[in-house]
Coordinates of C-alpha atoms in Angstrom, one line a residue:
M124 CA 157.6 125.8 152.1
L125 CA 157.2 122.2 151.0
V126 CA 154.4 120.1 152.3
E127 CA 154.5 116.3 152.1
K128 CA 151.7 114.7 150.1
S129 CA 150.4 112.8 153.2
T130 CA 150.5 115.8 155.5
T131 CA 147.2 117.4 156.5
F132 CA 147.3 121.1 157.3
N133 CA 145.1 124.0 158.2
C134 CA 145.1 126.9 155.7
A135 CA 144.9 129.5 158.5
T136 CA 148.0 128.1 160.1
I137 CA 150.3 127.9 157.1
Y138 CA 148.8 130.5 154.8
P139 CA 146.8 132.8 157.1
S140 CA 146.6 135.6 154.6
L141 CA 145.1 133.4 151.9
C142 CA 142.1 132.8 154.2
I143 CA 141.4 136.6 154.3
R144 CA 142.4 137.8 150.8
V145 CA 142.6 136.4 147.3
D146 CA 144.9 139.1 146.0
A147 CA 146.2 141.9 148.1
D148 CA 147.1 144.0 145.0
I149 CA 143.5 144.2 143.8
G150 CA 141.9 144.1 147.3
T151 CA 139.5 141.3 146.6
T152 CA 138.2 140.3 150.1
I153 CA 136.8 136.9 150.9
T154 CA 134.1 137.5 153.5
M155 CA 133.6 133.9 154.5
N156 CA 136.5 131.9 155.6
V157 CA 136.4 128.4 157.1
A158 CA 135.5 129.6 160.6
E159 CA 132.8 131.9 159.3
F160 CA 131.5 129.1 157.1
R161 CA 131.2 126.7 160.1
K162 CA 129.2 129.3 162.0
R163 CA 126.9 130.3 159.1
G164 CA 126.5 126.7 158.0
K165 CA 125.1 125.8 161.4
E166 CA 122.9 128.8 161.3
M167 CA 121.6 127.8 157.9
V168 CA 120.9 124.2 158.9
D169 CA 118.9 125.7 161.9
Y170 CA 117.0 128.0 159.5
V171 CA 116.2 125.2 157.1
A172 CA 115.1 123.0 160.0
D173 CA 112.9 125.8 161.4
Y174 CA 111.5 126.4 157.9
M175 CA 110.5 122.7 157.4
E176 CA 109.2 122.3 160.9
G177 CA 107.0 125.5 160.7
I178 CA 106.1 125.3 157.0
H179 CA 102.5 124.3 157.9
R180 CA 102.1 127.8 159.5
R181 CA 103.1 129.6 156.3
Q182 CA 100.5 130.5 153.6
V183 CA 100.9 127.8 151.0
Y184 CA 100.3 130.2 148.0
P185 CA 101.8 133.7 147.9
D186 CA 99.9 137.0 147.8
V187 CA 102.4 138.8 145.5
E188 CA 101.7 140.2 142.0
P189 CA 103.9 139.8 139.0
G190 CA 106.9 142.1 139.2
Y191 CA 106.8 142.3 143.0
L192 CA 110.5 141.6 143.6
R193 CA 112.3 144.1 141.4
P194 CA 111.4 147.2 143.4
L195 CA 112.6 145.5 146.6
I196 CA 116.2 144.9 145.5
P197 CA 118.8 147.3 144.0
D198 CA 119.2 147.6 140.2
S199 CA 122.7 146.3 140.3
A200 CA 125.1 144.2 142.4
P201 CA 126.8 145.8 145.4
Q202 CA 130.3 147.1 144.9
E203 CA 131.3 146.2 148.5
P204 CA 130.5 142.9 150.4
E205 CA 127.4 142.7 152.4
T206 CA 126.8 140.9 155.6
F207 CA 125.4 137.4 155.9
E208 CA 122.9 138.8 158.5
N209 CA 121.5 141.3 156.0
I210 CA 121.1 138.6 153.4
M211 CA 119.2 136.4 155.7
K212 CA 116.9 139.2 156.7
D213 CA 116.1 139.7 153.0
I214 CA 115.3 136.0 152.6
E215 CA 112.4 136.5 155.0
Q216 CA 111.4 140.0 153.8
I217 CA 111.9 139.6 150.0
I218 CA 112.1 135.9 149.0
M219 CA 109.7 134.0 151.3
P220 CA 106.7 136.2 150.5
G221 CA 107.0 135.1 146.9
V222 CA 107.5 131.4 147.6
T223 CA 104.9 128.7 146.8
H224 CA 105.6 126.2 149.6
W225 CA 105.6 122.9 147.7
H226 CA 106.4 121.0 150.9
S227 CA 103.5 122.4 152.9
P228 CA 101.0 119.8 154.0
Y229 CA 98.4 122.0 152.3
F230 CA 100.0 121.8 148.9
F231 CA 98.0 119.4 146.7
A232 CA 98.9 120.7 143.3
Y233 CA 100.8 119.1 140.4
F234 CA 102.6 116.1 141.7
P235 CA 104.9 115.8 144.7
T236 CA 108.5 117.1 144.7
A237 CA 110.6 114.9 147.0
S238 CA 112.3 116.3 150.0
S239 CA 114.1 114.7 152.9
Y240 CA 116.9 115.6 155.3
P241 CA 119.3 112.9 154.1
A242 CA 119.0 114.2 150.5
M243 CA 119.6 117.7 151.7
L244 CA 122.7 116.7 153.5
A245 CA 123.9 114.8 150.4
D246 CA 123.3 117.9 148.3
M247 CA 125.5 119.9 150.7
L248 CA 128.3 117.4 150.2
S249 CA 127.8 117.3 146.5
G250 CA 128.1 121.1 146.4
A251 CA 131.3 120.9 148.5
I252 CA 132.9 118.3 146.3
G253 CA 131.8 120.3 143.3
C254 CA 133.0 117.8 140.6
I255 CA 131.7 118.0 137.1
G256 CA 131.3 114.3 136.3
F257 CA 131.2 114.2 132.6
S258 CA 133.6 111.3 132.4
W259 CA 135.0 108.6 134.6
I260 CA 138.4 110.3 135.0
A261 CA 136.7 113.6 135.9
S262 CA 135.7 111.9 139.2
P263 CA 135.6 108.1 139.3
A264 CA 133.4 108.0 142.4
C265 CA 130.8 110.2 140.8
T266 CA 130.5 107.9 137.8
E267 CA 130.7 104.6 139.6
L268 CA 128.3 105.4 142.4
E269 CA 125.7 106.5 139.9
T270 CA 126.0 103.2 138.0
V271 CA 125.6 101.2 141.2
M272 CA 122.7 103.3 142.5
L273 CA 120.8 102.9 139.2
D274 CA 121.3 99.2 139.6
W275 CA 120.1 99.3 143.2
L276 CA 117.0 101.2 142.2
G277 CA 116.4 99.0 139.2
K278 CA 116.5 95.9 141.5
M279 CA 114.1 97.7 143.9
I280 CA 111.5 97.9 141.2
N281 CA 112.3 94.5 139.8
L282 CA 113.5 95.7 136.4
P283 CA 114.5 93.0 134.0
E284 CA 118.3 92.2 134.1
A285 CA 118.7 93.6 130.6
F286 CA 118.3 97.1 131.9
L287 CA 121.0 96.8 134.6
A288 CA 124.7 97.5 134.1
G289 CA 126.0 94.9 136.5
R290 CA 129.5 93.9 135.8
D291 CA 129.2 93.2 132.0
G292 CA 125.6 94.1 131.0
E293 CA 124.7 95.8 127.7
G294 CA 122.2 98.1 129.4
G295 CA 122.4 100.4 132.4
G296 CA 121.0 103.5 134.1
V297 CA 121.8 107.2 134.2
I298 CA 120.5 110.2 136.1
Q299 CA 118.9 112.8 133.9
G300 CA 117.7 116.2 135.1
S301 CA 114.1 115.5 134.3
A302 CA 111.7 113.1 132.6
S303 CA 111.5 115.7 129.8
E304 CA 115.2 115.2 129.2
A305 CA 114.8 111.4 129.3
T306 CA 112.1 111.5 126.6
L307 CA 114.1 113.8 124.4
V308 CA 117.3 111.8 124.8
T309 CA 115.6 108.6 123.9
L310 CA 113.7 110.1 121.0
L311 CA 117.0 111.4 119.5
A312 CA 118.7 108.1 120.1
A313 CA 115.8 106.2 118.4
R314 CA 115.9 108.7 115.5
T315 CA 119.6 108.2 115.0
K316 CA 119.3 104.5 115.1
V317 CA 116.5 104.2 112.5
I318 CA 118.3 106.7 110.2
R319 CA 121.5 104.6 110.3
Q320 CA 119.5 101.3 109.8
L321 CA 117.7 102.7 106.7
Q322 CA 120.8 104.2 105.2
A323 CA 122.7 100.9 105.7
K324 CA 119.9 99.2 103.6
S325 CA 119.6 102.0 101.1
P326 CA 122.9 104.1 101.0
G327 CA 121.3 106.6 98.6
L328 CA 118.8 107.7 101.2
T329 CA 119.5 111.1 102.6
E330 CA 119.0 111.9 106.2
G331 CA 116.6 114.7 105.2
A332 CA 114.4 112.3 103.2
I333 CA 114.1 110.0 106.1
M334 CA 113.4 112.8 108.6
D335 CA 110.5 113.9 106.5
K336 CA 108.8 110.6 107.0
L337 CA 109.6 109.7 110.6
V338 CA 106.6 109.6 113.0
A339 CA 106.5 109.3 116.8
Y340 CA 103.4 108.4 118.9
A341 CA 102.0 109.0 122.3
S342 CA 98.7 108.9 124.1
D343 CA 96.5 112.0 124.2
Q344 CA 97.0 111.9 128.0
S345 CA 100.8 112.0 127.7
H346 CA 102.7 114.9 129.2
S347 CA 103.3 118.1 127.1
S348 CA 107.1 117.4 127.3
V349 CA 106.5 114.5 124.9
E350 CA 105.1 116.8 122.3
R351 CA 108.0 119.2 123.0
A352 CA 110.5 116.4 122.4
G353 CA 109.0 115.9 119.0
L354 CA 109.3 119.7 118.3
I355 CA 113.0 119.7 119.3
G356 CA 113.7 116.5 117.5
G357 CA 112.2 117.8 114.3
V358 CA 109.8 114.8 113.8
K359 CA 106.1 114.4 113.5
L360 CA 104.4 113.4 116.7
K361 CA 100.9 112.0 116.7
M362 CA 98.7 111.8 119.8
I363 CA 96.6 108.6 119.8
P364 CA 93.1 108.7 121.5
S365 CA 93.0 106.8 124.8
D366 CA 90.1 104.6 125.9
D367 CA 87.4 105.3 128.4
K368 CA 89.9 104.7 131.2
F369 CA 92.4 107.1 129.7
S370 CA 94.7 104.3 128.7
L371 CA 96.5 103.9 125.4
R372 CA 95.6 100.4 124.0
G373 CA 97.3 98.2 121.4
S374 CA 94.3 98.4 119.0
A375 CA 94.5 102.1 118.7
L376 CA 98.2 102.0 118.1
R377 CA 97.9 99.2 115.5
K378 CA 95.3 101.2 113.6
I379 CA 97.3 104.4 113.2
L380 CA 100.5 102.4 112.4
D381 CA 98.8 100.6 109.6
E382 CA 97.5 103.9 108.2
D383 CA 100.8 105.7 108.4
K384 CA 102.8 102.9 106.9
A385 CA 100.3 102.7 104.0
A386 CA 100.9 106.4 103.5
G387 CA 104.7 105.9 103.3
L388 CA 105.6 107.2 106.7
I389 CA 108.1 105.6 109.0
P390 CA 106.9 104.9 112.6
F391 CA 110.0 104.8 114.9
F392 CA 109.2 105.9 118.5
V393 CA 106.3 105.3 120.9
V394 CA 106.0 106.8 124.4
A395 CA 103.9 104.8 126.8
T396 CA 102.9 106.6 130.0
L397 CA 102.5 105.0 133.4
G398 CA 100.7 107.4 135.7
T399 CA 99.6 110.2 133.4
T400 CA 99.7 113.8 134.7
P401 CA 96.0 114.6 134.3
C402 CA 94.6 111.5 136.1
C403 CA 97.3 109.0 136.8
S404 CA 96.1 106.5 134.2
F405 CA 98.3 103.7 132.8
D406 CA 98.9 102.8 129.2
N407 CA 98.7 99.1 128.4
L408 CA 102.3 97.9 128.0
L409 CA 101.4 94.3 127.4
E410 CA 99.5 95.3 124.3
L411 CA 101.8 98.1 123.1
G412 CA 105.1 96.3 123.7
P413 CA 104.7 93.3 121.3
I414 CA 103.5 95.7 118.5
C415 CA 106.5 97.9 119.0
N416 CA 108.9 95.0 119.0
K417 CA 107.4 93.5 115.9
E418 CA 107.5 96.8 114.0
N419 CA 111.1 97.6 115.2
I420 CA 109.8 100.7 117.0
W421 CA 111.6 102.1 120.0
M422 CA 109.3 102.0 123.0
H423 CA 110.1 104.4 125.8
I424 CA 108.1 104.3 129.1
D425 CA 107.5 107.5 131.0
A426 CA 106.6 106.7 134.6
A427 CA 107.8 110.1 136.0
Y428 CA 105.4 110.1 139.0
A429 CA 104.1 106.6 139.3
G430 CA 107.4 104.8 139.0
S431 CA 108.3 105.3 142.6
A432 CA 105.3 103.2 143.7
F433 CA 106.7 100.2 141.9
I434 CA 109.0 99.5 144.8
C435 CA 105.8 98.2 146.5
P436 CA 105.0 94.7 145.3
E437 CA 101.2 95.5 145.2
F438 CA 101.8 98.2 142.5
R439 CA 104.6 96.5 140.5
H440 CA 102.1 94.9 138.1
F441 CA 101.6 98.2 136.5
L442 CA 105.1 97.8 135.1
N443 CA 104.4 94.4 133.6
G444 CA 105.4 94.7 129.9
V445 CA 108.6 96.7 130.6
E446 CA 110.5 93.8 129.2
F447 CA 109.3 94.9 125.7
A448 CA 110.7 98.5 126.2
D449 CA 113.9 99.9 125.0
S450 CA 114.1 102.6 127.7
Y451 CA 112.3 103.4 130.9
N452 CA 112.3 106.5 133.2
F453 CA 110.8 107.7 136.4
N454 CA 111.6 110.5 138.9
P455 CA 112.8 109.7 142.3
H456 CA 112.7 113.4 142.8
K457 CA 109.0 113.3 142.7
W458 CA 108.0 110.6 145.2
L459 CA 111.0 108.8 146.5
L460 CA 112.4 111.4 148.9
V461 CA 115.4 112.3 146.7
N462 CA 115.5 116.0 146.2
F463 CA 115.3 117.5 142.7
D464 CA 116.9 117.0 140.3
C465 CA 117.2 113.2 140.0
S466 CA 115.4 111.5 137.1
A467 CA 116.3 107.8 136.7
M468 CA 116.5 106.4 133.2
W469 CA 117.5 103.0 132.0
V470 CA 118.2 101.6 128.5
K471 CA 118.5 98.0 127.4
K472 CA 121.3 98.7 125.0
R473 CA 123.5 101.6 126.0
A474 CA 125.3 101.4 122.7
D475 CA 122.1 102.8 121.0
L476 CA 122.2 105.8 123.3
I477 CA 126.0 106.4 123.2
G478 CA 125.9 106.0 119.4
A479 CA 123.7 109.0 119.0
F480 CA 125.6 111.4 121.2
K481 CA 129.3 110.4 121.3
L482 CA 131.8 113.1 120.4
D483 CA 135.3 112.5 121.7
P484 CA 137.6 115.6 121.5
L485 CA 141.1 115.1 122.7
Y486 CA 140.7 117.2 125.8
L487 CA 138.0 114.9 127.1
Q488 CA 139.7 111.6 126.3
H489 CA 141.5 109.5 129.0
H490 CA 143.5 106.3 129.0
N491 CA 140.8 104.3 130.8
Q492 CA 137.9 105.1 128.5
E493 CA 138.1 101.9 126.5
S494 CA 137.8 99.7 129.6
G495 CA 134.7 97.7 129.9
L496 CA 134.3 98.9 133.5
V497 CA 134.3 102.6 132.6
T498 CA 131.2 104.7 131.8
D499 CA 131.5 108.2 130.5
Y500 CA 128.1 109.7 131.1
R501 CA 128.6 112.7 128.8
H502 CA 127.6 110.3 126.0
W503 CA 124.3 109.5 127.7
Q504 CA 122.8 113.0 128.0
I505 CA 122.4 116.4 126.4
P506 CA 124.7 118.6 128.6
L507 CA 128.3 117.8 129.1
G508 CA 128.5 118.6 132.8
R509 CA 126.7 116.8 135.6
R510 CA 126.6 117.0 139.3
F511 CA 127.3 114.3 141.9
R512 CA 123.6 113.5 142.2
S513 CA 123.9 109.8 143.1
L514 CA 125.0 110.9 146.6
K515 CA 121.4 111.8 147.3
M516 CA 120.2 108.4 146.2
W517 CA 122.9 106.7 148.3
F518 CA 122.0 108.7 151.5
V519 CA 118.3 108.3 151.1
F520 CA 118.3 104.5 150.2
R521 CA 120.6 103.8 153.2
M522 CA 118.9 106.0 155.8
Y523 CA 115.3 105.0 154.9
G524 CA 115.8 101.5 153.6
V525 CA 113.5 99.9 151.1
K526 CA 110.9 99.2 153.8
G527 CA 110.9 102.9 154.9
L528 CA 110.4 104.1 151.4
Q529 CA 107.6 101.6 150.8
A530 CA 105.9 102.8 154.0
Y531 CA 106.1 106.4 152.8
I532 CA 104.5 105.5 149.4
R533 CA 101.7 103.5 151.1
K534 CA 100.9 106.3 153.5
H535 CA 100.3 108.7 150.6
V536 CA 98.2 106.1 148.8
K537 CA 96.1 105.6 151.9
L538 CA 95.6 109.4 152.3
S539 CA 94.4 109.7 148.7
H540 CA 91.8 107.0 149.3
E541 CA 90.7 108.8 152.5
F542 CA 90.1 111.9 150.4
E543 CA 88.3 109.9 147.7
S544 CA 86.0 108.5 150.4
L545 CA 85.1 112.0 151.6
V546 CA 84.3 113.0 148.1
R547 CA 82.1 110.0 147.5
Q548 CA 80.2 110.6 150.7
D549 CA 79.0 114.0 149.3
S550 CA 76.3 113.7 146.7
R551 CA 77.2 117.1 145.3
F552 CA 80.6 115.8 144.0
E553 CA 81.8 113.1 141.7
I554 CA 85.0 111.2 141.2
C555 CA 86.2 111.5 137.6
A556 CA 88.9 108.8 137.3
E557 CA 90.0 105.7 139.1
V558 CA 92.1 106.4 142.2
V559 CA 95.1 104.2 142.1
L560 CA 98.0 106.0 143.7
G561 CA 98.2 109.4 145.3
L562 CA 96.0 111.5 143.0
V563 CA 92.2 112.1 143.2
C564 CA 90.4 113.8 140.3
F565 CA 87.0 115.2 141.3
R566 CA 84.5 117.9 140.6
I567 CA 81.2 119.4 141.6
K568 CA 78.4 117.8 139.5
G569 CA 77.5 120.6 137.1
S570 CA 79.1 122.8 134.5
N571 CA 82.7 123.4 133.7
E572 CA 82.1 127.1 134.6
L573 CA 81.0 126.1 138.1
N574 CA 84.1 124.0 138.7
E575 CA 86.3 126.8 137.3
M576 CA 84.8 129.2 139.8
L577 CA 85.3 126.7 142.6
L578 CA 89.0 126.3 141.8
E579 CA 89.4 130.0 141.5
R580 CA 88.0 130.5 145.0
I581 CA 90.1 127.7 146.5
N582 CA 93.3 129.2 145.2
K583 CA 92.3 132.8 145.9
A584 CA 91.7 131.8 149.6
K585 CA 95.3 130.4 149.6
K586 CA 94.6 127.9 152.4
I587 CA 95.3 125.0 150.0
H588 CA 96.6 124.9 146.5
L589 CA 95.1 122.8 143.6
V590 CA 95.5 122.7 139.9
P591 CA 93.0 121.4 137.2
C592 CA 92.9 119.1 134.2
H593 CA 90.5 118.3 131.4
L594 CA 89.1 114.8 131.2
Q595 CA 86.7 114.0 128.3
D596 CA 85.8 117.7 128.0
K597 CA 85.2 118.1 131.7
F598 CA 87.0 120.6 133.8
V599 CA 88.3 118.6 136.7
L600 CA 90.1 119.4 140.0
R601 CA 93.2 117.4 140.9
F602 CA 94.0 116.6 144.5
A603 CA 97.5 115.2 144.8
I604 CA 99.1 114.0 148.0
C605 CA 102.4 115.8 147.9
S606 CA 104.1 116.7 151.2
R607 CA 106.3 114.4 153.2
T608 CA 104.6 115.8 156.3
V609 CA 101.0 115.5 155.2
E610 CA 98.7 113.7 157.6
S611 CA 95.0 112.7 157.8
I612 CA 94.2 116.0 159.7
H613 CA 95.4 118.0 156.7
I614 CA 93.2 116.0 154.3
Q615 CA 90.2 116.5 156.6
Q616 CA 90.8 120.3 156.9
A617 CA 91.3 120.6 153.1
W618 CA 88.0 118.8 152.4
Q619 CA 86.1 120.9 154.9
H620 CA 87.5 124.1 153.3
I621 CA 86.6 122.8 149.8
T622 CA 83.0 122.0 150.8
E623 CA 82.5 125.3 152.6
L624 CA 83.5 127.2 149.4
A625 CA 81.4 124.9 147.3
A626 CA 78.4 125.5 149.5
E627 CA 78.8 129.2 149.2
L628 CA 79.1 128.9 145.4
L629 CA 76.0 126.7 145.1
K630 CA 74.0 129.0 147.3
E631 CA 74.9 132.0 145.2
G632 CA 73.9 130.1 142.1
K633 CA 70.5 129.3 143.6
E634 CA 69.9 132.9 144.7
Q635 CA 70.7 134.2 141.2
K636 CA 68.2 131.8 139.6
M637 CA 65.6 132.9 142.1
N638 CA 66.2 136.5 141.2

């Protein structure tokens, strides 16, 4: 039977057997045809909606012990198909007891992980399209929408024009899987660039001789992924002490650069952090940037958490100095309602990035690749394959609008200051770092051991979830506003819970001293 190109048809009408079996000879049964998918898909949407709507009633932190899951499931995959109903029963009985509910309004650990219904719907569509967008020809819409969405987002945070692709720009944006990947990719690009520059000046220099002398730098408050990038990239990475506000300053960078250059080393890469993980501090771009530019050092800005806030004009000043940077990254999947994974990265000169990663085997080439309007993102990243992630950005930006996203950020910041106020009103506690965005660092006045015991009791009670950090040798509790559904009542309840546990702990300590 021939079917015209423009004709639409239903598989079950023309090829009914194909909707039931893949191959009659081997008896491979498809247990979910289109009709079943429609039914189960609607059920799954209802399940997800019920889960999100009732997440506040679930214990935020699980009770399970390591290894809990293996005894609950068979040792090997089933030989025959199982029913969807049984799988869903096991979700509640086996999976959910071991889930830490990141989107609970009682989750205050780490940093937020974004979640919104528009992004979930876009992820469904991305999964259905299922393209692997390593090149323009592999799916033109996948590539072109990503380029435009990164320009949209760049304009939302008022990035300099040099970072935007536009119609004929030298820069541009790309979606990476994480800020860790962005740091590694830019470090490798910077490494390749400096090696080629030095070899062009001195052809006798070997790559190995140069690699031995390369040095990268970051603040002592930078994320561990920066150190990991140095390990993977095979270069020395030096952590520079931050100041009393946990900020990396130009004077500290200048000092270590002068020392290393005098020792014959080659500084080539600096990571400046905006919104550090321990306490959400900000490195001084206006001091660091001119030094990096003068010394021909690639400056990468990691704003993984804080970057989302720069869509609000009142927080945009933290990004002043980005004009000195070679690359910039933040995670919409943390705080901008775009579900994981979606890490936005921009470069001023995409040729520097592409030059480090470009390999062009015949099977990946296409006749449009030399066009100035075509981007092949496989040259911008470590993996070859990539999902249609820009759909999530497109859905979220259109369904919330910039004003809706700004309101969301401002609500979280307001709630963090509400918690800060509660802490300051209790003389038993202290605030340990300036509260700027959605993170509050606090502790009981006293020993590290006392604060360690308090955190242990908080997480053992499992009513809320917190994680700690170290600031100037102090063990500090971090309270991050995370959930899309968190409200003032949850902040009040969390503080009441913390103070009740603290009172018990302090009372026990006094009784022990008396005895």
